[in-house]
Amino acid sequence: MADMVDELWAWLHPALHAMKEHRRTEPGATWLETRARLLADLGLADADWHPVTRRLFERLDGLPDDDRERLIGGDDLDQVASEVVREVAAAGEPAATGAAGGYDEAAWHAFAIASLPYWNGTNEGWAPFAQWFAHHGAAQGLGAPATGFIEHAEPMSVDQRVALFAQYGVAVPVGAGASGAADGDQAAAGAGHVLDEDTQAVLDEVMAANPSFAQIPEARRMQLVAHVLHHHENA
């Protein structure tokens, strides 16, 4: 049991430290954003994937906001988390299918980084993106984390999803349905879908190399191509 406690604590403690630092440097962050960041640092898309996070969040989620802030900002969080780790080790609870160790984490993060930019940052674009993301993930043997990620992000607002994507290093352009306007180049590319010869050549090349790109909504494909060309011109 002692070995299991040490192993679980070595996995959990650095993420807890990062969460406390996040709350210190970004006091305006919501609990939902902080929660998602902790899960991402642990390589999980859903708290239910591991008994430690499931039990820990059962305690934290049920606290009043002020009490939770005091706990995270003080010295008692480590004690609470340590109690959870010991409970899990004593019970010998297994991680759920799809949790860390149930899939290739490096492959999942590579997939997420490559695929998350295909969301256009709007509520209207979320449903087709979510369906595509889950399907595309399953096709690559990453159905569990991809579906778990979508289920976790589904109840979020646009701004919360943008913050979640940012944890993977993905900057989502703020769409018309969010708190700001889309980037000028992207907005122009998404309107009318009329491409010049060079842009069309780039799109044809991308489509030939990545057939799955055709599953992305057309407006978002135009935005991505425009984004690539914009950076190429300024390189």
PDB file of C-alpha atoms in Angstrom:
ATOM      1  CA  MET A   1       0.000   0.000   0.000  1.00  0.00           C
ATOM      2  CA  ALA A   2       2.843   2.372   0.841  1.00  0.00           C
ATOM      3  CA  ASP A   3       4.250   2.066  -2.681  1.00  0.00           C
ATOM      4  CA  MET A   4       0.842   2.861  -4.170  1.00  0.00           C
ATOM      5  CA  VAL A   5       0.456   5.904  -1.909  1.00  0.00           C
ATOM      6  CA  ASP A   6       3.873   7.198  -2.935  1.00  0.00           C
ATOM      7  CA  GLU A   7       3.142   6.605  -6.617  1.00  0.00           C
ATOM      8  CA  LEU A   8      -0.246   8.338  -6.500  1.00  0.00           C
ATOM      9  CA  TRP A   9       1.131  11.275  -4.506  1.00  0.00           C
ATOM     10  CA  ALA A  10       4.040  11.740  -6.915  1.00  0.00           C
ATOM     11  CA  TRP A  11       1.468  11.915  -9.730  1.00  0.00           C
ATOM     12  CA  LEU A  12      -0.992  14.221  -7.954  1.00  0.00           C
ATOM     13  CA  HIS A  13       1.139  16.630  -5.937  1.00  0.00           C
ATOM     14  CA  PRO A  14       2.825  18.583  -8.794  1.00  0.00           C
ATOM     15  CA  ALA A  15      -0.591  19.228 -10.365  1.00  0.00           C
ATOM     16  CA  LEU A  16      -1.963  20.448  -7.024  1.00  0.00           C
ATOM     17  CA  HIS A  17       0.994  22.816  -6.689  1.00  0.00           C
ATOM     18  CA  ALA A  18       0.352  24.117 -10.215  1.00  0.00           C
ATOM     19  CA  MET A  19      -3.335  24.608  -9.366  1.00  0.00           C
ATOM     20  CA  LYS A  20      -2.478  26.673  -6.297  1.00  0.00           C
ATOM     21  CA  GLU A  21      -0.072  28.779  -8.345  1.00  0.00           C
ATOM     22  CA  HIS A  22      -2.736  29.252 -11.015  1.00  0.00           C
ATOM     23  CA  ARG A  23      -5.226  30.515  -8.427  1.00  0.00           C
ATOM     24  CA  ARG A  24      -2.572  32.878  -7.057  1.00  0.00           C
ATOM     25  CA  THR A  25      -1.615  34.358 -10.430  1.00  0.00           C
ATOM     26  CA  GLU A  26      -5.117  34.312 -11.952  1.00  0.00           C
ATOM     27  CA  PRO A  27      -7.504  35.084  -9.075  1.00  0.00           C
ATOM     28  CA  GLY A  28     -10.304  35.855 -11.525  1.00  0.00           C
ATOM     29  CA  ALA A  29     -10.335  32.339 -12.968  1.00  0.00           C
ATOM     30  CA  THR A  30     -13.502  30.356 -12.318  1.00  0.00           C
ATOM     31  CA  TRP A  31     -13.500  27.091 -10.418  1.00  0.00           C
ATOM     32  CA  LEU A  32     -14.537  25.324 -13.636  1.00  0.00           C
ATOM     33  CA  GLU A  33     -11.431  26.663 -15.397  1.00  0.00           C
ATOM     34  CA  THR A  34      -9.179  25.726 -12.490  1.00  0.00           C
ATOM     35  CA  ARG A  35     -10.743  22.267 -12.318  1.00  0.00           C
ATOM     36  CA  ALA A  36     -10.180  21.685 -16.037  1.00  0.00           C
ATOM     37  CA  ARG A  37      -6.556  22.831 -15.750  1.00  0.00           C
ATOM     38  CA  LEU A  38      -5.877  20.362 -12.938  1.00  0.00           C
ATOM     39  CA  LEU A  39      -7.353  17.496 -14.956  1.00  0.00           C
ATOM     40  CA  ALA A  40      -5.303  18.495 -18.003  1.00  0.00           C
ATOM     41  CA  ASP A  41      -2.124  18.563 -15.898  1.00  0.00           C
ATOM     42  CA  LEU A  42      -2.948  15.039 -14.730  1.00  0.00           C
ATOM     43  CA  GLY A  43      -3.533  13.820 -18.288  1.00  0.00           C
ATOM     44  CA  LEU A  44      -7.252  13.275 -17.727  1.00  0.00           C
ATOM     45  CA  ALA A  45     -10.264  14.591 -19.597  1.00  0.00           C
ATOM     46  CA  ASP A  46     -12.782  13.600 -16.918  1.00  0.00           C
ATOM     47  CA  ALA A  47     -12.524  13.338 -13.131  1.00  0.00           C
ATOM     48  CA  ASP A  48     -14.333   9.984 -13.178  1.00  0.00           C
ATOM     49  CA  TRP A  49     -11.436   8.416 -15.055  1.00  0.00           C
ATOM     50  CA  HIS A  50      -9.420   8.084 -11.861  1.00  0.00           C
ATOM     51  CA  PRO A  51     -10.645   7.336  -8.314  1.00  0.00           C
ATOM     52  CA  VAL A  52      -8.331   9.961  -6.816  1.00  0.00           C
ATOM     53  CA  THR A  53      -9.742  12.820  -8.886  1.00  0.00           C
ATOM     54  CA  ARG A  54     -13.275  11.492  -8.540  1.00  0.00           C
ATOM     55  CA  ARG A  55     -13.052  11.471  -4.743  1.00  0.00           C
ATOM     56  CA  LEU A  56     -11.117  14.743  -4.567  1.00  0.00           C
ATOM     57  CA  PHE A  57     -13.617  16.630  -6.698  1.00  0.00           C
ATOM     58  CA  GLU A  58     -16.531  15.148  -4.762  1.00  0.00           C
ATOM     59  CA  ARG A  59     -15.101  17.050  -1.795  1.00  0.00           C
ATOM     60  CA  LEU A  60     -14.095  20.233  -3.599  1.00  0.00           C
ATOM     61  CA  ASP A  61     -17.144  20.605  -5.857  1.00  0.00           C
ATOM     62  CA  GLY A  62     -19.483  20.461  -2.871  1.00  0.00           C
ATOM     63  CA  LEU A  63     -17.835  23.301  -0.978  1.00  0.00           C
ATOM     64  CA  PRO A  64     -19.141  26.880  -1.000  1.00  0.00           C
ATOM     65  CA  ASP A  65     -16.968  29.036  -3.262  1.00  0.00           C
ATOM     66  CA  ASP A  66     -15.388  30.979  -0.389  1.00  0.00           C
ATOM     67  CA  ASP A  67     -14.536  27.824   1.558  1.00  0.00           C
ATOM     68  CA  ARG A  68     -13.018  26.222  -1.537  1.00  0.00           C
ATOM     69  CA  GLU A  69     -10.900  29.311  -2.225  1.00  0.00           C
ATOM     70  CA  ARG A  70      -9.582  29.279   1.355  1.00  0.00           C
ATOM     71  CA  LEU A  71      -8.781  25.588   1.089  1.00  0.00           C
ATOM     72  CA  ILE A  72      -6.909  25.929  -2.195  1.00  0.00           C
ATOM     73  CA  GLY A  73      -5.067  29.039  -1.068  1.00  0.00           C
ATOM     74  CA  GLY A  74      -4.055  27.600   2.296  1.00  0.00           C
ATOM     75  CA  ASP A  75      -2.069  24.632   3.566  1.00  0.00           C
ATOM     76  CA  ASP A  76      -4.988  22.250   4.071  1.00  0.00           C
ATOM     77  CA  LEU A  77      -5.398  21.194   0.438  1.00  0.00           C
ATOM     78  CA  ASP A  78      -2.415  18.851   0.609  1.00  0.00           C
ATOM     79  CA  GLN A  79      -3.875  17.242   3.723  1.00  0.00           C
ATOM     80  CA  VAL A  80      -7.252  16.683   2.059  1.00  0.00           C
ATOM     81  CA  ALA A  81      -5.613  15.302  -1.082  1.00  0.00           C
ATOM     82  CA  SER A  82      -3.339  13.053   0.989  1.00  0.00           C
ATOM     83  CA  GLU A  83      -6.374  11.612   2.762  1.00  0.00           C
ATOM     84  CA  VAL A  84      -7.981  10.898  -0.604  1.00  0.00           C
ATOM     85  CA  VAL A  85      -4.833   9.189  -1.896  1.00  0.00           C
ATOM     86  CA  ARG A  86      -4.682   6.958   1.191  1.00  0.00           C
ATOM     87  CA  GLU A  87      -8.366   6.079   0.872  1.00  0.00           C
ATOM     88  CA  VAL A  88      -7.902   5.077  -2.759  1.00  0.00           C
ATOM     89  CA  ALA A  89      -4.761   3.084  -2.009  1.00  0.00           C
ATOM     90  CA  ALA A  90      -6.483   1.258   0.857  1.00  0.00           C
ATOM     91  CA  ALA A  91      -9.499   0.450  -1.315  1.00  0.00           C
ATOM     92  CA  GLY A  92      -7.348  -0.605  -4.254  1.00  0.00           C
ATOM     93  CA  GLU A  93      -9.682   1.167  -6.673  1.00  0.00           C
ATOM     94  CA  PRO A  94      -8.678   0.797 -10.330  1.00  0.00           C
ATOM     95  CA  ALA A  95      -8.658   3.699 -12.775  1.00  0.00           C
ATOM     96  CA  ALA A  96     -11.502   3.659 -15.276  1.00  0.00           C
ATOM     97  CA  THR A  97     -11.011   2.587 -18.874  1.00  0.00           C
ATOM     98  CA  GLY A  98      -9.626   5.556 -20.767  1.00  0.00           C
ATOM     99  CA  ALA A  99      -7.767   6.977 -17.794  1.00  0.00           C
ATOM    100  CA  ALA A 100      -4.041   7.548 -17.674  1.00  0.00           C
ATOM    101  CA  GLY A 101      -2.444   4.309 -18.808  1.00  0.00           C
ATOM    102  CA  GLY A 102      -5.536   3.242 -20.791  1.00  0.00           C
ATOM    103  CA  TYR A 103      -4.389   5.064 -23.914  1.00  0.00           C
ATOM    104  CA  ASP A 104      -1.280   6.666 -25.316  1.00  0.00           C
ATOM    105  CA  GLU A 105      -1.124  10.069 -23.591  1.00  0.00           C
ATOM    106  CA  ALA A 106       1.435  11.417 -26.048  1.00  0.00           C
ATOM    107  CA  ALA A 107      -0.823  10.422 -28.949  1.00  0.00           C
ATOM    108  CA  TRP A 108      -3.812  12.046 -27.250  1.00  0.00           C
ATOM    109  CA  HIS A 109      -2.025  15.341 -26.684  1.00  0.00           C
ATOM    110  CA  ALA A 110      -0.684  15.335 -30.230  1.00  0.00           C
ATOM    111  CA  PHE A 111      -4.197  14.676 -31.536  1.00  0.00           C
ATOM    112  CA  ALA A 112      -5.691  17.397 -29.338  1.00  0.00           C
ATOM    113  CA  ILE A 113      -3.118  20.001 -30.351  1.00  0.00           C
ATOM    114  CA  ALA A 114      -3.644  19.193 -34.040  1.00  0.00           C
ATOM    115  CA  SER A 115      -7.449  18.969 -33.908  1.00  0.00           C
ATOM    116  CA  LEU A 116      -8.633  21.565 -31.389  1.00  0.00           C
ATOM    117  CA  PRO A 117      -7.866  24.536 -33.708  1.00  0.00           C
ATOM    118  CA  TYR A 118     -10.658  23.333 -36.025  1.00  0.00           C
ATOM    119  CA  TRP A 119     -13.316  24.789 -33.713  1.00  0.00           C
ATOM    120  CA  ASN A 120     -14.182  28.289 -34.886  1.00  0.00           C
ATOM    121  CA  GLY A 121     -14.879  29.711 -31.429  1.00  0.00           C
ATOM    122  CA  THR A 122     -18.667  30.031 -31.786  1.00  0.00           C
ATOM    123  CA  ASN A 123     -21.617  28.271 -30.169  1.00  0.00           C
ATOM    124  CA  GLU A 124     -22.974  27.544 -33.636  1.00  0.00           C
ATOM    125  CA  GLY A 125     -19.771  25.815 -34.636  1.00  0.00           C
ATOM    126  CA  TRP A 126     -19.481  23.724 -31.481  1.00  0.00           C
ATOM    127  CA  ALA A 127     -21.903  20.880 -32.340  1.00  0.00           C
ATOM    128  CA  PRO A 128     -20.381  19.980 -35.737  1.00  0.00           C
ATOM    129  CA  PHE A 129     -16.881  20.318 -34.297  1.00  0.00           C
ATOM    130  CA  ALA A 130     -17.724  18.129 -31.296  1.00  0.00           C
ATOM    131  CA  GLN A 131     -19.162  15.412 -33.521  1.00  0.00           C
ATOM    132  CA  TRP A 132     -16.152  15.526 -35.829  1.00  0.00           C
ATOM    133  CA  PHE A 133     -13.643  15.589 -32.951  1.00  0.00           C
ATOM    134  CA  ALA A 134     -15.146  12.536 -31.237  1.00  0.00           C
ATOM    135  CA  HIS A 135     -15.423  10.607 -34.516  1.00  0.00           C
ATOM    136  CA  HIS A 136     -11.916  11.523 -35.623  1.00  0.00           C
ATOM    137  CA  GLY A 137     -10.514  10.607 -32.199  1.00  0.00           C
ATOM    138  CA  ALA A 138     -12.210   7.204 -32.253  1.00  0.00           C
ATOM    139  CA  ALA A 139     -10.756   6.539 -35.708  1.00  0.00           C
ATOM    140  CA  GLN A 140      -7.278   7.045 -34.225  1.00  0.00           C
ATOM    141  CA  GLY A 141      -7.879   4.801 -31.210  1.00  0.00           C
ATOM    142  CA  LEU A 142      -8.492   7.794 -28.933  1.00  0.00           C
ATOM    143  CA  GLY A 143     -12.248   7.534 -28.587  1.00  0.00           C
ATOM    144  CA  ALA A 144     -12.255   7.569 -24.771  1.00  0.00           C
ATOM    145  CA  PRO A 145     -10.248  10.758 -24.212  1.00  0.00           C
ATOM    146  CA  ALA A 146     -11.813  12.519 -27.198  1.00  0.00           C
ATOM    147  CA  THR A 147     -15.361  11.737 -26.066  1.00  0.00           C
ATOM    148  CA  GLY A 148     -14.491  12.555 -22.467  1.00  0.00           C
ATOM    149  CA  PHE A 149     -13.059  15.908 -23.511  1.00  0.00           C
ATOM    150  CA  ILE A 150     -16.202  16.806 -25.462  1.00  0.00           C
ATOM    151  CA  GLU A 151     -18.497  15.722 -22.623  1.00  0.00           C
ATOM    152  CA  HIS A 152     -16.456  17.838 -20.217  1.00  0.00           C
ATOM    153  CA  ALA A 153     -16.555  20.911 -22.475  1.00  0.00           C
ATOM    154  CA  GLU A 154     -20.200  20.537 -23.536  1.00  0.00           C
ATOM    155  CA  PRO A 155     -21.804  22.483 -20.648  1.00  0.00           C
ATOM    156  CA  MET A 156     -19.192  25.257 -20.781  1.00  0.00           C
ATOM    157  CA  SER A 157     -19.660  28.717 -22.186  1.00  0.00           C
ATOM    158  CA  VAL A 158     -17.665  29.809 -25.229  1.00  0.00           C
ATOM    159  CA  ASP A 159     -15.165  31.692 -23.069  1.00  0.00           C
ATOM    160  CA  GLN A 160     -14.705  28.683 -20.783  1.00  0.00           C
ATOM    161  CA  ARG A 161     -14.047  26.432 -23.770  1.00  0.00           C
ATOM    162  CA  VAL A 162     -11.523  28.914 -25.112  1.00  0.00           C
ATOM    163  CA  ALA A 163      -9.762  28.808 -21.733  1.00  0.00           C
ATOM    164  CA  LEU A 164      -9.840  25.006 -21.755  1.00  0.00           C
ATOM    165  CA  PHE A 165      -8.357  24.858 -25.257  1.00  0.00           C
ATOM    166  CA  ALA A 166      -5.638  27.280 -24.155  1.00  0.00           C
ATOM    167  CA  GLN A 167      -4.453  24.689 -21.646  1.00  0.00           C
ATOM    168  CA  TYR A 168      -3.396  22.614 -24.655  1.00  0.00           C
ATOM    169  CA  GLY A 169      -1.586  25.585 -26.162  1.00  0.00           C
ATOM    170  CA  VAL A 170      -4.385  26.188 -28.668  1.00  0.00           C
ATOM    171  CA  ALA A 171      -5.490  29.790 -29.202  1.00  0.00           C
ATOM    172  CA  VAL A 172      -9.039  29.748 -30.545  1.00  0.00           C
ATOM    173  CA  PRO A 173     -10.117  32.780 -32.601  1.00  0.00           C
ATOM    174  CA  VAL A 174     -13.013  34.428 -30.832  1.00  0.00           C
ATOM    175  CA  GLY A 175     -16.060  33.940 -33.036  1.00  0.00           C
ATOM    176  CA  ALA A 176     -19.176  36.001 -33.566  1.00  0.00           C
ATOM    177  CA  GLY A 177     -20.969  34.132 -30.796  1.00  0.00           C
ATOM    178  CA  ALA A 178     -18.356  34.903 -28.147  1.00  0.00           C
ATOM    179  CA  SER A 179     -17.110  38.037 -26.438  1.00  0.00           C
ATOM    180  CA  GLY A 180     -15.389  39.600 -29.426  1.00  0.00           C
ATOM    181  CA  ALA A 181     -15.075  39.691 -33.196  1.00  0.00           C
ATOM    182  CA  ALA A 182     -13.143  37.188 -35.277  1.00  0.00           C
ATOM    183  CA  ASP A 183      -9.738  38.055 -36.669  1.00  0.00           C
ATOM    184  CA  GLY A 184     -10.116  40.133 -39.829  1.00  0.00           C
ATOM    185  CA  ASP A 185      -8.301  37.683 -42.082  1.00  0.00           C
ATOM    186  CA  GLN A 186     -10.326  34.773 -40.733  1.00  0.00           C
ATOM    187  CA  ALA A 187     -13.626  36.590 -40.979  1.00  0.00           C
ATOM    188  CA  ALA A 188     -12.941  37.519 -44.584  1.00  0.00           C
ATOM    189  CA  ALA A 189     -11.976  33.955 -45.403  1.00  0.00           C
ATOM    190  CA  GLY A 190     -15.172  32.605 -43.862  1.00  0.00           C
ATOM    191  CA  ALA A 191     -17.483  34.947 -45.738  1.00  0.00           C
ATOM    192  CA  GLY A 192     -18.451  34.049 -49.274  1.00  0.00           C
ATOM    193  CA  HIS A 193     -15.823  31.275 -49.632  1.00  0.00           C
ATOM    194  CA  VAL A 194     -14.367  32.915 -52.754  1.00  0.00           C
ATOM    195  CA  LEU A 195     -10.666  32.051 -52.942  1.00  0.00           C
ATOM    196  CA  ASP A 196      -7.921  33.392 -55.145  1.00  0.00           C
ATOM    197  CA  GLU A 197      -5.789  30.988 -57.154  1.00  0.00           C
ATOM    198  CA  ASP A 198      -2.961  30.740 -54.619  1.00  0.00           C
ATOM    199  CA  THR A 199      -5.283  30.157 -51.685  1.00  0.00           C
ATOM    200  CA  GLN A 200      -7.215  27.509 -53.585  1.00  0.00           C
ATOM    201  CA  ALA A 201      -3.944  25.753 -54.408  1.00  0.00           C
ATOM    202  CA  VAL A 202      -3.025  25.679 -50.714  1.00  0.00           C
ATOM    203  CA  LEU A 203      -6.453  24.311 -49.811  1.00  0.00           C
ATOM    204  CA  ASP A 204      -6.252  21.614 -52.510  1.00  0.00           C
ATOM    205  CA  GLU A 205      -2.831  20.564 -51.226  1.00  0.00           C
ATOM    206  CA  VAL A 206      -4.045  20.360 -47.636  1.00  0.00           C
ATOM    207  CA  MET A 207      -7.153  18.412 -48.633  1.00  0.00           C
ATOM    208  CA  ALA A 208      -5.067  15.924 -50.633  1.00  0.00           C
ATOM    209  CA  ALA A 209      -2.663  15.349 -47.748  1.00  0.00           C
ATOM    210  CA  ASN A 210      -5.397  15.258 -45.076  1.00  0.00           C
ATOM    211  CA  PRO A 211      -8.672  13.755 -46.359  1.00  0.00           C
ATOM    212  CA  SER A 212     -10.252  14.156 -42.919  1.00  0.00           C
ATOM    213  CA  PHE A 213      -9.952  17.926 -43.391  1.00  0.00           C
ATOM    214  CA  ALA A 214     -13.007  17.662 -45.634  1.00  0.00           C
ATOM    215  CA  GLN A 215     -15.105  16.866 -42.568  1.00  0.00           C
ATOM    216  CA  ILE A 216     -14.432  20.302 -41.092  1.00  0.00           C
ATOM    217  CA  PRO A 217     -17.195  22.846 -41.799  1.00  0.00           C
ATOM    218  CA  GLU A 218     -16.320  24.819 -44.932  1.00  0.00           C
ATOM    219  CA  ALA A 219     -16.244  28.208 -43.213  1.00  0.00           C
ATOM    220  CA  ARG A 220     -13.725  26.931 -40.687  1.00  0.00           C
ATOM    221  CA  ARG A 221     -11.565  25.433 -43.451  1.00  0.00           C
ATOM    222  CA  MET A 222     -11.424  28.839 -45.073  1.00  0.00           C
ATOM    223  CA  GLN A 223     -10.421  30.445 -41.784  1.00  0.00           C
ATOM    224  CA  LEU A 224      -7.616  27.950 -41.212  1.00  0.00           C
ATOM    225  CA  VAL A 225      -6.213  28.404 -44.709  1.00  0.00           C
ATOM    226  CA  ALA A 226      -6.322  32.179 -44.328  1.00  0.00           C
ATOM    227  CA  HIS A 227      -4.570  31.876 -40.976  1.00  0.00           C
ATOM    228  CA  VAL A 228      -1.790  29.758 -42.488  1.00  0.00           C
ATOM    229  CA  LEU A 229      -1.305  32.157 -45.406  1.00  0.00           C
ATOM    230  CA  HIS A 230      -1.285  35.167 -43.085  1.00  0.00           C
ATOM    231  CA  HIS A 231       1.527  33.676 -40.975  1.00  0.00           C
ATOM    232  CA  HIS A 232       3.414  32.585 -44.078  1.00  0.00           C
ATOM    233  CA  GLU A 233       3.311  36.107 -45.479  1.00  0.00           C
ATOM    234  CA  ASN A 234       4.591  37.555 -42.199  1.00  0.00           C
ATOM    235  CA  ALA A 235       7.284  34.914 -41.643  1.00  0.00           C
TER     236      ALA A 235
END
